[in-house]
CSV table of C-alpha atoms and ligand atoms in Angstrom, one decimal:
chain,number,residue,atom,x,y,z
A,1,LYS,CA,74.6,127.5,118.9
A,2,CYS,CA,71.4,125.7,119.9
A,3,HIS,CA,71.5,122.5,121.9
A,4,GLU,CA,70.5,120.4,119.0
A,5,GLU,CA,73.6,121.5,117.0
A,6,MET,CA,76.0,121.1,120.0
A,7,SER,CA,75.0,117.4,120.4
A,8,SER,CA,75.4,116.9,116.6
A,9,PRO,CA,79.0,117.5,115.6
A,10,LEU,CA,80.5,117.8,112.1
A,11,TYR,CA,82.4,114.6,112.7
A,12,PHE,CA,83.7,112.0,115.3
A,13,GLY,CA,87.2,110.7,115.3
A,14,TRP,CA,90.5,110.3,117.0
A,15,PHE,CA,92.4,113.5,117.5
A,16,LEU,CA,96.1,113.3,117.8
A,17,PHE,CA,97.8,114.9,120.8
A,18,PHE,CA,99.4,118.2,119.9
A,19,THR,CA,103.0,117.0,120.6
A,20,VAL,CA,102.3,114.0,118.3
A,21,GLN,CA,100.9,116.2,115.6
A,22,ASP,CA,104.2,118.0,115.4
A,23,GLU,CA,106.1,114.7,115.1
A,24,VAL,CA,103.8,113.5,112.4
A,25,ARG,CA,104.0,116.7,110.4
A,26,GLU,CA,107.8,116.4,110.6
A,27,THR,CA,107.7,112.8,109.4
A,28,SER,CA,105.5,114.0,106.5
A,29,THR,CA,107.9,116.8,105.5
A,30,ASN,CA,110.8,114.3,105.6
A,31,PHE,CA,108.8,111.9,103.4
A,32,LEU,CA,108.3,114.6,100.8
A,33,LYS,CA,112.0,115.6,101.0
A,34,SER,CA,113.1,112.0,100.4
A,35,LEU,CA,110.6,111.6,97.6
A,36,GLU,CA,112.0,114.6,95.8
A,37,GLY,CA,115.5,113.2,96.1
A,38,LEU,CA,114.6,110.0,94.3
A,39,GLU,CA,115.3,109.5,90.7
A,40,SER,CA,112.2,107.4,90.3
A,41,PHE,CA,110.1,110.2,91.6
A,42,GLN,CA,111.7,112.8,89.4
A,43,LYS,CA,111.0,110.5,86.4
A,44,HIS,CA,107.3,110.9,87.1
A,45,ILE,CA,107.4,114.6,88.3
A,46,SER,CA,105.1,115.7,85.6
A,47,ASP,CA,102.2,113.9,87.5
A,48,PHE,CA,102.5,116.8,89.9
A,49,SER,CA,103.8,119.9,88.1
A,50,GLY,CA,102.4,119.2,84.7
A,51,LYS,CA,105.8,120.1,83.5
A,52,GLU,CA,109.2,118.5,83.4
A,53,GLU,CA,110.6,120.6,86.2
A,54,LYS,CA,111.1,120.5,90.0
A,55,ALA,CA,107.9,120.7,92.0
A,56,ASP,CA,108.2,121.8,95.6
A,57,LEU,CA,106.0,119.3,97.3
A,58,ASP,CA,106.0,121.0,100.7
A,59,GLN,CA,104.4,124.0,99.0
A,60,TYR,CA,102.2,121.9,96.9
A,61,PHE,CA,100.1,120.5,99.8
A,62,LYS,CA,98.3,122.8,102.3
A,63,ALA,CA,97.7,121.6,105.9
A,64,LYS,CA,94.0,121.0,106.9
A,65,GLY,CA,94.0,121.9,110.6
A,66,THR,CA,94.0,119.5,113.5
A,67,LEU,CA,95.4,116.1,112.6
A,68,HIS,CA,92.7,113.4,113.2
A,69,CYS,CA,91.3,110.1,111.9
A,70,THR,CA,87.6,110.5,111.1
A,71,THR,CA,85.4,107.6,112.2
A,72,LYS,CA,82.0,109.1,111.2
A,73,PHE,CA,81.2,112.3,109.3
A,74,THR,CA,77.9,113.2,110.9
A,75,ASN,CA,77.5,116.7,109.3
A,76,TYR,CA,75.6,118.1,112.3
A,77,GLY,CA,73.2,115.2,112.3
A,78,LYS,CA,72.3,115.5,108.6
A,79,ALA,CA,74.5,112.7,107.3
A,80,GLU,CA,73.0,109.3,106.8
A,81,GLY,CA,73.3,107.2,109.9
A,82,ALA,CA,74.5,110.2,112.0
A,83,LYS,CA,71.9,110.0,114.7
A,84,GLU,CA,72.3,106.2,115.0
A,85,TYR,CA,76.1,106.5,115.3
A,86,THR,CA,75.9,109.3,117.9
A,87,ALA,CA,73.5,107.3,120.0
A,88,LYS,CA,75.6,104.1,119.9
A,89,GLN,CA,76.5,102.8,123.3
A,90,ILE,CA,80.2,102.2,122.4
A,91,VAL,CA,80.5,105.8,121.0
A,92,GLN,CA,79.1,107.2,124.3
A,93,GLU,CA,81.2,104.9,126.3
A,94,LEU,CA,84.6,105.5,124.6
A,95,TYR,CA,84.0,109.3,124.1
A,96,GLY,CA,87.0,111.1,125.6
A,97,SER,CA,89.1,107.9,125.8
A,98,VAL,CA,92.8,107.8,124.7
A,99,SER,CA,94.3,105.2,122.5
A,100,GLU,CA,97.3,104.7,120.2
A,101,LEU,CA,96.8,105.0,116.5
A,102,SER,CA,99.2,103.0,114.4
A,103,LEU,CA,100.2,104.9,111.3
A,104,SER,CA,101.3,102.1,109.0
A,105,ALA,CA,101.9,103.9,105.7
A,106,LEU,CA,102.2,107.4,104.1
A,107,PHE,CA,100.8,108.2,100.6
A,108,ILE,CA,100.6,111.0,98.2
A,109,THR,CA,98.6,111.6,95.0
A,110,PRO,CA,98.3,114.8,92.9
A,111,ARG,CA,95.4,115.8,95.2
A,112,THR,CA,96.2,114.7,98.8
A,113,ILE,CA,98.8,113.5,101.3
A,114,GLY,CA,97.8,111.2,104.1
A,115,ALA,CA,98.8,108.5,106.6
A,116,ARG,CA,97.1,105.2,106.6
A,117,VAL,CA,95.8,104.1,110.0
A,118,ALA,CA,95.9,100.4,111.0
A,119,LEU,CA,93.0,100.2,113.4
A,120,SER,CA,93.1,97.8,116.4
A,121,GLU,CA,90.2,95.5,117.2
A,122,GLU,CA,89.1,97.8,120.0
A,123,GLN,CA,89.3,100.9,117.7
A,124,LEU,CA,87.2,99.0,115.0
A,125,LYS,CA,84.3,99.0,117.4
A,126,LEU,CA,84.0,102.7,116.8
A,127,TRP,CA,84.2,102.2,113.0
A,128,PRO,CA,80.9,102.6,111.1
A,129,ASP,CA,79.8,99.4,109.2
A,130,ASP,CA,79.2,101.4,106.0
A,131,ALA,CA,82.3,103.6,105.9
A,132,GLU,CA,83.9,101.7,102.9
A,133,LYS,CA,80.5,101.0,101.2
A,134,GLU,CA,79.7,104.6,101.2
A,135,ALA,CA,82.7,105.3,99.1
A,136,GLU,CA,81.8,102.8,96.4
A,137,SER,CA,80.3,105.3,94.0
A,138,VAL,CA,83.5,107.3,94.1
A,139,VAL,CA,86.0,104.4,94.3
A,140,PRO,CA,84.6,101.2,92.6
A,141,GLY,CA,85.7,98.2,94.6
A,142,ALA,CA,85.9,100.0,97.9
A,143,SER,CA,82.9,98.2,99.4
A,144,ALA,CA,84.8,94.9,99.1
A,145,LEU,CA,87.7,96.1,101.2
A,146,PRO,CA,88.0,95.1,104.9
A,147,LEU,CA,86.3,97.2,107.5
A,148,GLY,CA,88.6,100.1,108.6
A,149,SER,CA,90.4,100.3,105.2
A,150,ARG,CA,89.4,103.9,104.9
A,151,GLY,CA,91.1,104.8,108.2
A,152,HIS,CA,93.5,107.7,107.6
A,153,VAL,CA,94.9,111.0,108.8
A,154,THR,CA,94.7,113.8,106.2
A,155,LEU,CA,98.1,115.6,106.2
A,156,GLY,CA,97.4,118.0,103.4
A,157,CYS,CA,95.4,118.7,100.2
A,158,VAL,CA,96.1,120.7,97.1
A,159,GLU,CA,94.3,124.1,97.1
A,160,GLY,CA,90.7,123.6,96.2
A,161,VAL,CA,90.6,119.9,97.2
A,162,GLU,CA,88.4,118.9,100.2
A,163,ALA,CA,89.8,116.6,102.9
A,164,VAL,CA,87.3,113.9,102.2
A,165,GLN,CA,89.4,113.2,99.1
A,166,THR,CA,92.3,111.7,101.1
A,167,GLY,CA,90.2,108.7,102.2
A,168,TYR,CA,89.1,108.2,98.6
A,169,ASP,CA,92.7,108.3,97.4
A,170,LEU,CA,93.7,105.8,100.0
A,171,LEU,CA,90.9,103.4,99.1
A,172,GLN,CA,91.8,103.7,95.4
A,173,ILE,CA,95.4,102.6,96.2
A,174,LEU,CA,94.1,99.7,98.3
A,175,VAL,CA,91.8,98.5,95.5
A,176,LEU,CA,94.7,98.5,93.2
A,177,GLN,CA,96.7,96.5,95.7
A,178,LYS,CA,93.9,94.0,96.2
A,179,ASN,CA,93.6,93.5,92.4
A,180,GLY,CA,97.3,92.4,92.5
A,181,GLU,CA,98.7,95.6,90.9
A,182,GLN,CA,102.4,95.4,91.6
A,183,GLY,CA,103.4,99.0,90.7
A,184,GLU,CA,107.0,100.0,90.7
A,185,ALA,CA,108.4,99.1,94.2
A,186,GLU,CA,111.8,100.1,95.7
A,187,GLU,CA,113.3,100.0,99.2
A,188,ILE,CA,114.1,103.3,100.9
A,189,ASP,CA,115.3,103.9,104.5
A,190,ALA,CA,111.7,104.3,105.8
A,191,GLY,CA,110.2,101.2,104.1
A,192,THR,CA,108.9,100.0,100.8
A,193,LEU,CA,107.9,102.7,98.4
A,194,THR,CA,105.5,101.8,95.5
A,195,TYR,CA,104.5,103.9,92.5
A,196,TYR,CA,101.0,103.0,91.2
A,197,GLY,CA,100.9,105.4,88.3
A,198,GLU,CA,99.0,108.7,88.0
A,199,GLY,CA,101.0,110.3,90.7
A,200,ARG,CA,100.1,107.7,93.4
A,201,TRP,CA,102.9,106.9,95.8
A,202,TYR,CA,102.6,104.6,98.8
A,203,LEU,CA,105.2,104.1,101.5
A,204,SER,CA,104.7,101.1,103.7
A,205,LEU,CA,106.6,102.1,106.9
A,206,LYS,CA,109.2,99.6,108.2
A,207,GLU,CA,108.3,101.0,111.6
A,208,PRO,CA,104.7,102.1,112.0
A,209,ILE,CA,104.3,105.4,113.9
A,210,SER,CA,102.4,105.2,117.2
A,211,ALA,CA,100.3,108.3,117.7
A,212,ALA,CA,98.4,109.0,120.9
A,213,ALA,CA,94.9,110.3,120.2
A,214,SER,CA,91.7,110.9,122.0
A,215,PHE,CA,88.3,109.8,120.6
A,216,SER,CA,86.1,112.9,120.4
A,217,SER,CA,84.2,115.1,118.0
A,218,ALA,CA,84.6,118.4,116.2
A,219,TYR,CA,82.2,121.1,115.2
A,220,LYS,CA,84.0,122.6,112.3
B,301,ACK,O1,90.4,114.2,106.4
B,301,ACK,P1,89.0,113.8,106.8
B,301,ACK,O2,88.8,112.4,107.2
B,301,ACK,O3,88.0,114.2,105.6
B,301,ACK,O4,88.5,114.7,107.9
B,301,ACK,C1,87.6,115.7,107.4
B,301,ACK,C2,86.4,115.8,108.3
B,301,ACK,O5,85.4,115.0,107.8
B,301,ACK,C3,85.8,117.2,108.4
B,301,ACK,O6,85.6,117.7,107.1
B,301,ACK,C4,85.8,114.3,106.6
B,301,ACK,N1,84.7,114.3,105.7
B,301,ACK,C5,84.1,115.4,105.0
B,301,ACK,N2,83.1,115.0,104.3
B,301,ACK,C6,83.0,113.6,104.4
B,301,ACK,C7,82.2,112.6,103.9
B,301,ACK,N3,81.2,112.9,103.0
B,301,ACK,N4,82.4,111.3,104.3
B,301,ACK,C8,83.4,111.0,105.1
B,301,ACK,N5,84.2,111.9,105.6
B,301,ACK,C9,84.0,113.2,105.3
B,301,ACK,C10,87.0,115.1,106.1
């Protein structure tokens, strides 16, 4: 790899510590198990299987490698604003620093499973100003959401679906919430679970998961 490429990663983000990744994956598996056990979920199972029969959710979603929360997708310097982001003083300053990500919700759609990240003030300093705006063409209304709304950890995708979809799916749910969509809510052990139609399930965690992560970059 030439120098130019090495200093221009595919993306920047917070990378969860390995021990924490195992815990989060276990939480995610447990979430899917508890969903499958719910009558309300079984009522809408055809969103996932296309048929009125049991879908094995754990088999349905495929893992996407190292668990992380993307701040900026730089695409080896080719993405819009990539060079500016990389050169930011705060990015240089906090590169390699460790902080705690607060995972405040888990969600699934027929395409993706992910965890919502509630970013701290300090963490928001690393958040690009246009992260939500950039999604507007895919998710109408996204640009009006607060900065950091797109913050997420992709836990898995259906075969053939790219990880970028997870953030779009989260934004779509947040737009519905902002528009006052009530959905069908119920209390389960882990928190409040809401169904927003079209296979969109959102679990607001009673106790957010604190996940240690380091701010860094990845090349593939
Ligand atoms: O799960 P993610 O946030 O979604 O982490 C991966 C990471 O970059 C490496 O592929 C994210 N990603 C891919 N394309 C884009 C894009 N156009 N905008 C924002 N994030 C992206 C993907």
